[in-house]
mmCIF file with all atom_site columns, C-alpha atoms in Angstrom:
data_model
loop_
_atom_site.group_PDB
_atom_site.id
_atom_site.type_symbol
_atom_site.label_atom_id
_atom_site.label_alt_id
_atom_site.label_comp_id
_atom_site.label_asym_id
_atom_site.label_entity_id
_atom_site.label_seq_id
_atom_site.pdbx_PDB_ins_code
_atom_site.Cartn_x
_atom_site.Cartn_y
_atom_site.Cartn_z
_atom_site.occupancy
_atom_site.B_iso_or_equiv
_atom_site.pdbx_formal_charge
_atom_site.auth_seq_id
_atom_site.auth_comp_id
_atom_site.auth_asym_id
_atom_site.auth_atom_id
_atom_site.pdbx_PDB_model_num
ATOM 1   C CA . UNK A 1 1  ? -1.742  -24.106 3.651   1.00 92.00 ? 48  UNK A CA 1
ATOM 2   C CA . UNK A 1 2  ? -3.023  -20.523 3.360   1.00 95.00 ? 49  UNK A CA 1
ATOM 3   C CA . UNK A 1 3  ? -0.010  -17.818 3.184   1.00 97.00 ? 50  UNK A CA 1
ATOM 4   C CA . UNK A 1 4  ? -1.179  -13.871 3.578   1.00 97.00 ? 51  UNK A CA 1
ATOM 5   C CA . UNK A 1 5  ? 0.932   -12.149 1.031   1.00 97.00 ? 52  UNK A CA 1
ATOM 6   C CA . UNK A 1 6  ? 1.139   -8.372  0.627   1.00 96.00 ? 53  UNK A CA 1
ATOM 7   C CA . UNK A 1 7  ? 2.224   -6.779  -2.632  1.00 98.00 ? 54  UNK A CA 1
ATOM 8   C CA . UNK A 1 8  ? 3.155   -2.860  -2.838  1.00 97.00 ? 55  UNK A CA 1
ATOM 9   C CA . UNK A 1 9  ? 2.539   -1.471  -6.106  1.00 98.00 ? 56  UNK A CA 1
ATOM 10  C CA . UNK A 1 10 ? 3.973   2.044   -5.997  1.00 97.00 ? 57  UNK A CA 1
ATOM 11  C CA . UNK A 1 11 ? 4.420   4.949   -8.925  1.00 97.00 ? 58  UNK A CA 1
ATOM 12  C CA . UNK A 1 12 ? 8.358   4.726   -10.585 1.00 96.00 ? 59  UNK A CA 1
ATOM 13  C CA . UNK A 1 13 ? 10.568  6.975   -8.893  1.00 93.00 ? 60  UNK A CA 1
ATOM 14  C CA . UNK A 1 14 ? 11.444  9.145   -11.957 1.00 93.00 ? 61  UNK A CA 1
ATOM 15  C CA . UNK A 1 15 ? 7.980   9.125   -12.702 1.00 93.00 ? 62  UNK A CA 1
ATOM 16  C CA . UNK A 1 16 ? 5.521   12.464  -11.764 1.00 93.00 ? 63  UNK A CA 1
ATOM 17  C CA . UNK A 1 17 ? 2.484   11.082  -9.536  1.00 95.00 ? 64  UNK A CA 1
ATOM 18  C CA . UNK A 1 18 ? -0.312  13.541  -10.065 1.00 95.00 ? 65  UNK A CA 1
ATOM 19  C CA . UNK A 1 19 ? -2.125  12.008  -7.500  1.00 96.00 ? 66  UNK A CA 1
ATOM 20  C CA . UNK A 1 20 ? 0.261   12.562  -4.745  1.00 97.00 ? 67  UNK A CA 1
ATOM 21  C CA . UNK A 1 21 ? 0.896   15.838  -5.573  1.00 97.00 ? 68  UNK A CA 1
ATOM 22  C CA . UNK A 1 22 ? -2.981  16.340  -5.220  1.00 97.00 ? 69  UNK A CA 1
ATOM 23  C CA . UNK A 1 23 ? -2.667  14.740  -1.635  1.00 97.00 ? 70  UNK A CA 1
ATOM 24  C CA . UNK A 1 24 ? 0.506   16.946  -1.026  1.00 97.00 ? 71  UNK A CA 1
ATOM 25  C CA . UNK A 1 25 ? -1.469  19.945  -2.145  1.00 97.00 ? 72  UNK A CA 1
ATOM 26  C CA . UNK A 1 26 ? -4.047  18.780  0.017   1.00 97.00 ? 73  UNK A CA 1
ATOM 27  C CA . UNK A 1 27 ? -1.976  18.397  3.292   1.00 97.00 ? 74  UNK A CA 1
ATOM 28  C CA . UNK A 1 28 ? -0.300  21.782  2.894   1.00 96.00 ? 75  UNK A CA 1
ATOM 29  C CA . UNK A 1 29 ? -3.852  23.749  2.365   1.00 96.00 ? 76  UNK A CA 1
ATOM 30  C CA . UNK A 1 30 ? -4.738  22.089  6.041   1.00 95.00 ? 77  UNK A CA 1
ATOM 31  C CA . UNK A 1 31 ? -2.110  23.499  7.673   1.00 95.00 ? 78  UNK A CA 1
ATOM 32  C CA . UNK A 1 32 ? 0.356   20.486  7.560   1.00 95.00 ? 79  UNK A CA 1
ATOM 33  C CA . UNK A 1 33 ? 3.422   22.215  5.572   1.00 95.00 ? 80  UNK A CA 1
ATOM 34  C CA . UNK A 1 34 ? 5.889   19.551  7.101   1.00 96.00 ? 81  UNK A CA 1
ATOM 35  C CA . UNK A 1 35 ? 5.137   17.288  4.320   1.00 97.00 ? 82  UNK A CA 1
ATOM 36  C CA . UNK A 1 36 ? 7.351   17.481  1.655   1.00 96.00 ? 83  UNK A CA 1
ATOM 37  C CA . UNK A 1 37 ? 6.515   14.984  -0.373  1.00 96.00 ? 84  UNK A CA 1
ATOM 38  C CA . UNK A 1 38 ? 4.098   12.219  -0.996  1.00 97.00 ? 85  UNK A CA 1
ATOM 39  C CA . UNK A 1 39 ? 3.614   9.691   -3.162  1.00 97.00 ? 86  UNK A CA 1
ATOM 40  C CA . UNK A 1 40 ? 0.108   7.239   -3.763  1.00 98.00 ? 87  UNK A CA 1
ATOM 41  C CA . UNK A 1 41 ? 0.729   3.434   -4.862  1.00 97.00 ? 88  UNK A CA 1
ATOM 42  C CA . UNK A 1 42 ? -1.597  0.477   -4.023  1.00 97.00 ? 89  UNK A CA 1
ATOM 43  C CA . UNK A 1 43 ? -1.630  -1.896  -1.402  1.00 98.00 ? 90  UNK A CA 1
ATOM 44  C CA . UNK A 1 44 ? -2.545  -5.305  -2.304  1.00 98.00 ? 91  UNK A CA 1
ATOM 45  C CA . UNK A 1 45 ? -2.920  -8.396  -0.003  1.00 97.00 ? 92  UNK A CA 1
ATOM 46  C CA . UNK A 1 46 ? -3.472  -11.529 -1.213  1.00 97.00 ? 93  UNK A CA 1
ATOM 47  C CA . UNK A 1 47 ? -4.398  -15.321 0.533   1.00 97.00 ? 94  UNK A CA 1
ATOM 48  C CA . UNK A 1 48 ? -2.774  -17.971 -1.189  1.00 97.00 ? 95  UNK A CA 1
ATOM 49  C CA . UNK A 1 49 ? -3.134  -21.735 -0.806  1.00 96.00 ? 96  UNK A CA 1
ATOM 50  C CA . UNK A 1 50 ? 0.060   -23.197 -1.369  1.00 96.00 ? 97  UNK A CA 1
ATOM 51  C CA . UNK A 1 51 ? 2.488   -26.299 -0.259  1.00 96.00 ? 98  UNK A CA 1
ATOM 52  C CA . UNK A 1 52 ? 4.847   -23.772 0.687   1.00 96.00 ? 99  UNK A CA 1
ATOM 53  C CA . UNK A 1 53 ? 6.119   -20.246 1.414   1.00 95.00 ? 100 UNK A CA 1
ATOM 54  C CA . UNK A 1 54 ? 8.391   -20.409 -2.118  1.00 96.00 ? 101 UNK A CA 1
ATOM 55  C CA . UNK A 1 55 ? 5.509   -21.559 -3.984  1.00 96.00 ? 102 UNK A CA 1
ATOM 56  C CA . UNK A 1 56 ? 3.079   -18.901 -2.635  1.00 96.00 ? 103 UNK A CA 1
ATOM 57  C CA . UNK A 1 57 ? 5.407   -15.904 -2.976  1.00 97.00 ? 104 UNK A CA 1
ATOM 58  C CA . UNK A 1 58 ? 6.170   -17.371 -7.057  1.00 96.00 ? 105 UNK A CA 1
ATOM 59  C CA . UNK A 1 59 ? 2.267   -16.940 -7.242  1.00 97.00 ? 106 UNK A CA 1
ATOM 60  C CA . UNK A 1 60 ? 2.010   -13.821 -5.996  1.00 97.00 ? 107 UNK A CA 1
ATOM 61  C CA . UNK A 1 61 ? 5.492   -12.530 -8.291  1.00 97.00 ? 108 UNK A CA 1
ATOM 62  C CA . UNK A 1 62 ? 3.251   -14.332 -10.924 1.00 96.00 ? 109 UNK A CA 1
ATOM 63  C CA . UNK A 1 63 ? 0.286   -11.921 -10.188 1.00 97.00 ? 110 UNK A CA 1
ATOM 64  C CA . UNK A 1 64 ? 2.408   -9.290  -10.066 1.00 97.00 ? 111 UNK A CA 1
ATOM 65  C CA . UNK A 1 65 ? 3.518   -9.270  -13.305 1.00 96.00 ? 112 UNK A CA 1
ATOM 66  C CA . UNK A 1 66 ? 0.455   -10.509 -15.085 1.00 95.00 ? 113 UNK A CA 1
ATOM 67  C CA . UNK A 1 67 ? -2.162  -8.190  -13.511 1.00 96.00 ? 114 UNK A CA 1
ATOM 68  C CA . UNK A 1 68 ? -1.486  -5.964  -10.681 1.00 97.00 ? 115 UNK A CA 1
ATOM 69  C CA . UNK A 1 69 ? 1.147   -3.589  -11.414 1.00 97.00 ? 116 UNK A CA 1
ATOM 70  C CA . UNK A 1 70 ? 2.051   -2.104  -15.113 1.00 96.00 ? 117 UNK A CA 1
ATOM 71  C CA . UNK A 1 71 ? 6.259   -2.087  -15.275 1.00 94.00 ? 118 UNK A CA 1
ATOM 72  C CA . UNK A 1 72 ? 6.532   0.728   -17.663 1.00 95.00 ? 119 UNK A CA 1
ATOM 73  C CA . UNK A 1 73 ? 4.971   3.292   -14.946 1.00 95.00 ? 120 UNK A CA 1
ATOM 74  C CA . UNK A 1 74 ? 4.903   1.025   -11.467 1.00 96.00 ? 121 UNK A CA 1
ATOM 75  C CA . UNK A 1 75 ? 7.198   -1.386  -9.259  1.00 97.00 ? 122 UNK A CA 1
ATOM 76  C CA . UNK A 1 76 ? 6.176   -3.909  -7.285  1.00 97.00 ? 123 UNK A CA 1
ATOM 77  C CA . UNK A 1 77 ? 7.369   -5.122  -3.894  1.00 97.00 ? 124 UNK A CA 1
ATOM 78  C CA . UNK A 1 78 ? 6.486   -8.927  -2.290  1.00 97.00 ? 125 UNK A CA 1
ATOM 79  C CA . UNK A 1 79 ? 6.342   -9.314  0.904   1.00 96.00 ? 126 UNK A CA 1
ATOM 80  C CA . UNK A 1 80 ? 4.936   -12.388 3.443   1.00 95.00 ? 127 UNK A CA 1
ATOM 81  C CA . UNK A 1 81 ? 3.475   -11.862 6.054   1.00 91.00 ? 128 UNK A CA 1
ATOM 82  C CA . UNK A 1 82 ? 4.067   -14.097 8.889   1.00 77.00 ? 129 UNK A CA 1
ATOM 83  C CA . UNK B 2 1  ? 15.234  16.152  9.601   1.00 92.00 ? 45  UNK B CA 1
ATOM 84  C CA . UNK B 2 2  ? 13.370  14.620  6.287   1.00 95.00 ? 46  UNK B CA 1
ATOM 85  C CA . UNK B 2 3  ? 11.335  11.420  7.755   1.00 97.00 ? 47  UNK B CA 1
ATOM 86  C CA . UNK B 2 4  ? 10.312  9.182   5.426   1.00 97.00 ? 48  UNK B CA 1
ATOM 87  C CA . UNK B 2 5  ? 6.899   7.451   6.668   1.00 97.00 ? 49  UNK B CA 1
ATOM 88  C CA . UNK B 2 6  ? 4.732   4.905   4.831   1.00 96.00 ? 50  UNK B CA 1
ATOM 89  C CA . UNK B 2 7  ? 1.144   4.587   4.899   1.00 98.00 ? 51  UNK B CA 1
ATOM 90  C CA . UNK B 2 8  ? -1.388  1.634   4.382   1.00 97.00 ? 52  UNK B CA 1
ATOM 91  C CA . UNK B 2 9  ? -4.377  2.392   3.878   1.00 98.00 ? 53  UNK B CA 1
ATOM 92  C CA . UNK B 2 10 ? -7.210  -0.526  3.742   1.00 97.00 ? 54  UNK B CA 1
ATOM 93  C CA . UNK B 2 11 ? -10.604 -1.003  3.650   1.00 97.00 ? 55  UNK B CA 1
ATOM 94  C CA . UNK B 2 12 ? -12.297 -2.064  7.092   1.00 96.00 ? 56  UNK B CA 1
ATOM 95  C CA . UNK B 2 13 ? -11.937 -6.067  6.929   1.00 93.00 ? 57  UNK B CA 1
ATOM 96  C CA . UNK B 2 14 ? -15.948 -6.354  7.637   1.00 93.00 ? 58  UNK B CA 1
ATOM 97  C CA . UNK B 2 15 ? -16.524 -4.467  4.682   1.00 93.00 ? 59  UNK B CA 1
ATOM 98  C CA . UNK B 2 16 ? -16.851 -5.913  1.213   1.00 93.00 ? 60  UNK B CA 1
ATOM 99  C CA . UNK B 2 17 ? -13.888 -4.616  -1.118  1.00 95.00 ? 61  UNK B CA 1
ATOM 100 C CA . UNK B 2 18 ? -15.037 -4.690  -4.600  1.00 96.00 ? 62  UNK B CA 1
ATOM 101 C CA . UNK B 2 19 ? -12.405 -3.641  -6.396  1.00 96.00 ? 63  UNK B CA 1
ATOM 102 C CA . UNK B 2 20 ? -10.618 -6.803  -4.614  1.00 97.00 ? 64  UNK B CA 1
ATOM 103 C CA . UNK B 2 21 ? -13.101 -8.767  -5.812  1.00 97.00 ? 65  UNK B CA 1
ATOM 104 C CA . UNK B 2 22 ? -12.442 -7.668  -9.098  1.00 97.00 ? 66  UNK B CA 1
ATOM 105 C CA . UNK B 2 23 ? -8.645  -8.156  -9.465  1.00 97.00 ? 67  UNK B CA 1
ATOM 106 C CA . UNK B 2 24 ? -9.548  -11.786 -7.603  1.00 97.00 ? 68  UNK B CA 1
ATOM 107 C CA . UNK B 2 25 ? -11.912 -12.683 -10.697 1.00 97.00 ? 69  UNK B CA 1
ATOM 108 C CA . UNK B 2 26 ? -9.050  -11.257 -12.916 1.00 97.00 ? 70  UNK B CA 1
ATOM 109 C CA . UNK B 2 27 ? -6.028  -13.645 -11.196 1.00 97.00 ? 71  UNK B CA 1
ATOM 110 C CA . UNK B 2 28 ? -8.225  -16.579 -11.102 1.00 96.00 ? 72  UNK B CA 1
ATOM 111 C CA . UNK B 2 29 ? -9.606  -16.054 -14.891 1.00 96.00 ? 73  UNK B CA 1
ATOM 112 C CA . UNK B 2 30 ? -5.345  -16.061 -15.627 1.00 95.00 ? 74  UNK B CA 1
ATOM 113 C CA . UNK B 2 31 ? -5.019  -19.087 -14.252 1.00 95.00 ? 75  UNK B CA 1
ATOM 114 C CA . UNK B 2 32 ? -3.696  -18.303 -10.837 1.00 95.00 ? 76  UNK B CA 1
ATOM 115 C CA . UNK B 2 33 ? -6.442  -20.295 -8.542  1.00 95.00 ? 77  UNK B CA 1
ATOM 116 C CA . UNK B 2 34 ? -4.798  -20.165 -5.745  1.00 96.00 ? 78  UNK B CA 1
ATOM 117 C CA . UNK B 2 35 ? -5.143  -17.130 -4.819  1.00 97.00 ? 79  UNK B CA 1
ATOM 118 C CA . UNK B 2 36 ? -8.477  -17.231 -2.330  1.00 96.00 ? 80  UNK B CA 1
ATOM 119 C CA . UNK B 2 37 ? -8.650  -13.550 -1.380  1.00 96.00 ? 81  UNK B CA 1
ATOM 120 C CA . UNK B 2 38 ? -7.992  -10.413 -2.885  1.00 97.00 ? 82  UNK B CA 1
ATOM 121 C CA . UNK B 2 39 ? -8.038  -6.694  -1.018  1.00 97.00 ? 83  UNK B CA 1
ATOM 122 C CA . UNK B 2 40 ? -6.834  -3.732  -2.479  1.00 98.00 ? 84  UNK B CA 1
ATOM 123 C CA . UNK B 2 41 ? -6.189  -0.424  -0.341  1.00 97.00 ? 85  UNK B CA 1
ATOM 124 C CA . UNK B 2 42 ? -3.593  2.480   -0.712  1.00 97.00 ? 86  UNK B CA 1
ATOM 125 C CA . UNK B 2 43 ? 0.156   3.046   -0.393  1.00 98.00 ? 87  UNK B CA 1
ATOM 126 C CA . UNK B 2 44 ? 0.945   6.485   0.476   1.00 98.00 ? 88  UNK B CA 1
ATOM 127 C CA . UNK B 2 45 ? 4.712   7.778   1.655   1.00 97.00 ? 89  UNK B CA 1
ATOM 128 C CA . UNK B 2 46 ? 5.625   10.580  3.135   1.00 97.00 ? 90  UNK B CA 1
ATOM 129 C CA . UNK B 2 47 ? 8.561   12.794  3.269   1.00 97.00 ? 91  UNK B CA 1
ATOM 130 C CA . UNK B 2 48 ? 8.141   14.549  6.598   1.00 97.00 ? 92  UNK B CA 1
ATOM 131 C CA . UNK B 2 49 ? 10.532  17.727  7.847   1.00 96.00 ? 93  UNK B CA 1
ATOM 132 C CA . UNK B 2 50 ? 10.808  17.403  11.366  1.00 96.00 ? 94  UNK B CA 1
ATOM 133 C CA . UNK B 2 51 ? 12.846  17.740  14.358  1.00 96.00 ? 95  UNK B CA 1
ATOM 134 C CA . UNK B 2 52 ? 12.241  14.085  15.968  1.00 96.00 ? 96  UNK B CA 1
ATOM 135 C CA . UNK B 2 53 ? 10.577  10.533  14.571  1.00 95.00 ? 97  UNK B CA 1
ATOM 136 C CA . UNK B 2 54 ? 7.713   11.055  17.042  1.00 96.00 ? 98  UNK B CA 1
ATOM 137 C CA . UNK B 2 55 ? 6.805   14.347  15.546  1.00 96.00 ? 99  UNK B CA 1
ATOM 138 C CA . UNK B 2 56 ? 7.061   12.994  12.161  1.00 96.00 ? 100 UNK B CA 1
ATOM 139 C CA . UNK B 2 57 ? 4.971   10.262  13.120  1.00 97.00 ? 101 UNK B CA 1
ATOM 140 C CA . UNK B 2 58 ? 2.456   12.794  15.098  1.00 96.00 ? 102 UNK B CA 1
ATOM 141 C CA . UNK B 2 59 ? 2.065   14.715  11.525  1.00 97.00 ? 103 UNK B CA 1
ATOM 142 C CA . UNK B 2 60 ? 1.840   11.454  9.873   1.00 97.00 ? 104 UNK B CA 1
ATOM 143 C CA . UNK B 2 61 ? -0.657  10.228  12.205  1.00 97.00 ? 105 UNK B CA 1
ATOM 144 C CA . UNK B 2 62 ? -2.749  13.869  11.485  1.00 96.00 ? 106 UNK B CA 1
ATOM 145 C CA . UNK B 2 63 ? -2.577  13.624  7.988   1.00 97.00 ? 107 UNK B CA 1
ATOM 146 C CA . UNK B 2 64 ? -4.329  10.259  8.267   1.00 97.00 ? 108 UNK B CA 1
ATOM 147 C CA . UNK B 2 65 ? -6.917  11.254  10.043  1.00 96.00 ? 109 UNK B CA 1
ATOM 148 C CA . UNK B 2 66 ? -7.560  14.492  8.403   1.00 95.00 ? 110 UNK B CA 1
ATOM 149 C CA . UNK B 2 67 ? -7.379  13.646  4.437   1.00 96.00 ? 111 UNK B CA 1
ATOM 150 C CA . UNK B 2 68 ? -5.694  10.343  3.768   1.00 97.00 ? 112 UNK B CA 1
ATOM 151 C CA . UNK B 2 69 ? -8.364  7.751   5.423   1.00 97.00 ? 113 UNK B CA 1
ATOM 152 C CA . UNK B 2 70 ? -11.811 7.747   5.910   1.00 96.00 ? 114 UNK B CA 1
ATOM 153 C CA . UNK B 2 71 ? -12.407 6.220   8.784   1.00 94.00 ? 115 UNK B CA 1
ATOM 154 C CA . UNK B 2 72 ? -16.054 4.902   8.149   1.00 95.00 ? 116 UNK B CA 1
ATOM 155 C CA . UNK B 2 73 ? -14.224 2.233   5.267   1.00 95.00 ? 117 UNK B CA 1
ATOM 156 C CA . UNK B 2 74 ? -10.822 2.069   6.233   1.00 96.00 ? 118 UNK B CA 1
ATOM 157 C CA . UNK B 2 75 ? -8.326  1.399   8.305   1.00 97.00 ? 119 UNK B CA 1
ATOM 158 C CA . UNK B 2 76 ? -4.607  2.891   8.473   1.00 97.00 ? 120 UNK B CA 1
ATOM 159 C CA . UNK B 2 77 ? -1.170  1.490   9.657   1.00 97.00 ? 121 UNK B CA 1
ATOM 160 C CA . UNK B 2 78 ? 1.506   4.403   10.320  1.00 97.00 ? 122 UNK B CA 1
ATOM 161 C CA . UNK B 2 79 ? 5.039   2.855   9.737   1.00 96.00 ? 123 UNK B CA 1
ATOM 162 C CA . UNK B 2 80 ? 8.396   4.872   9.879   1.00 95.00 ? 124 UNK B CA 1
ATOM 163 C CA . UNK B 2 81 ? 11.292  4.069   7.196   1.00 91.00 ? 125 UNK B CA 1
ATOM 164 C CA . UNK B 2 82 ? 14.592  3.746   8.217   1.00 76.00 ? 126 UNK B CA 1
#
């Protein structure tokens, strides 16, 4: 069976993100000063053939830590998706 | 009020996604061959001051259209965090 998994791969928390400070820089200059803070991760989904939910979500923690998100600046969040 | 509001951003499903395709070739060159389909898009969050959730999510909504997507290659999903 096919699962749709979707990972989140965002920026540490104690960690600077340049790049959302260039997006918050961004939003204030157009006129949206309500923002107070943003931050940029990825936003990875994934189709996985698998006997079962367990074994597609163990694929997808597999991926996670092999290739798509680098622990010593990012975390990673699993999710199905139903 | 500080809203916190999350973002996806994705590439338009019709369209090919090549850095998708990339990280696919990566996972199944690992070893994981299950996994059939790869898309990659963007995780943005917000923090949002504002005096109710539907004017956070009005902002939110504005700051997608004006600078966070572009709506010729992607899609976006507004959700609010509780």
């Amino acid at each position: 069976m096919t699962y749709n998994v979707q990972i989140k791969v965002m920026p540490l928390k104690d960690l600077l993100d340049p790049q959302g400070k260039a997006v918050l820089g961004g939003l204030n200059n157009l006129g949206l000063g309500a923002v107070a803070d943003v931050r940029v991760g990825k936003h990875i989904t994934l189709q996985i053939n698998a006997a079962s939910e367990a074994e597609a979500r163990e694929i997808a923690e597999e991926a996670s830590k092999k290739l798509l998100a680098n622990p010593v600046m990012e975390f990673y969040e699993i999710e199905m998706i139903q």
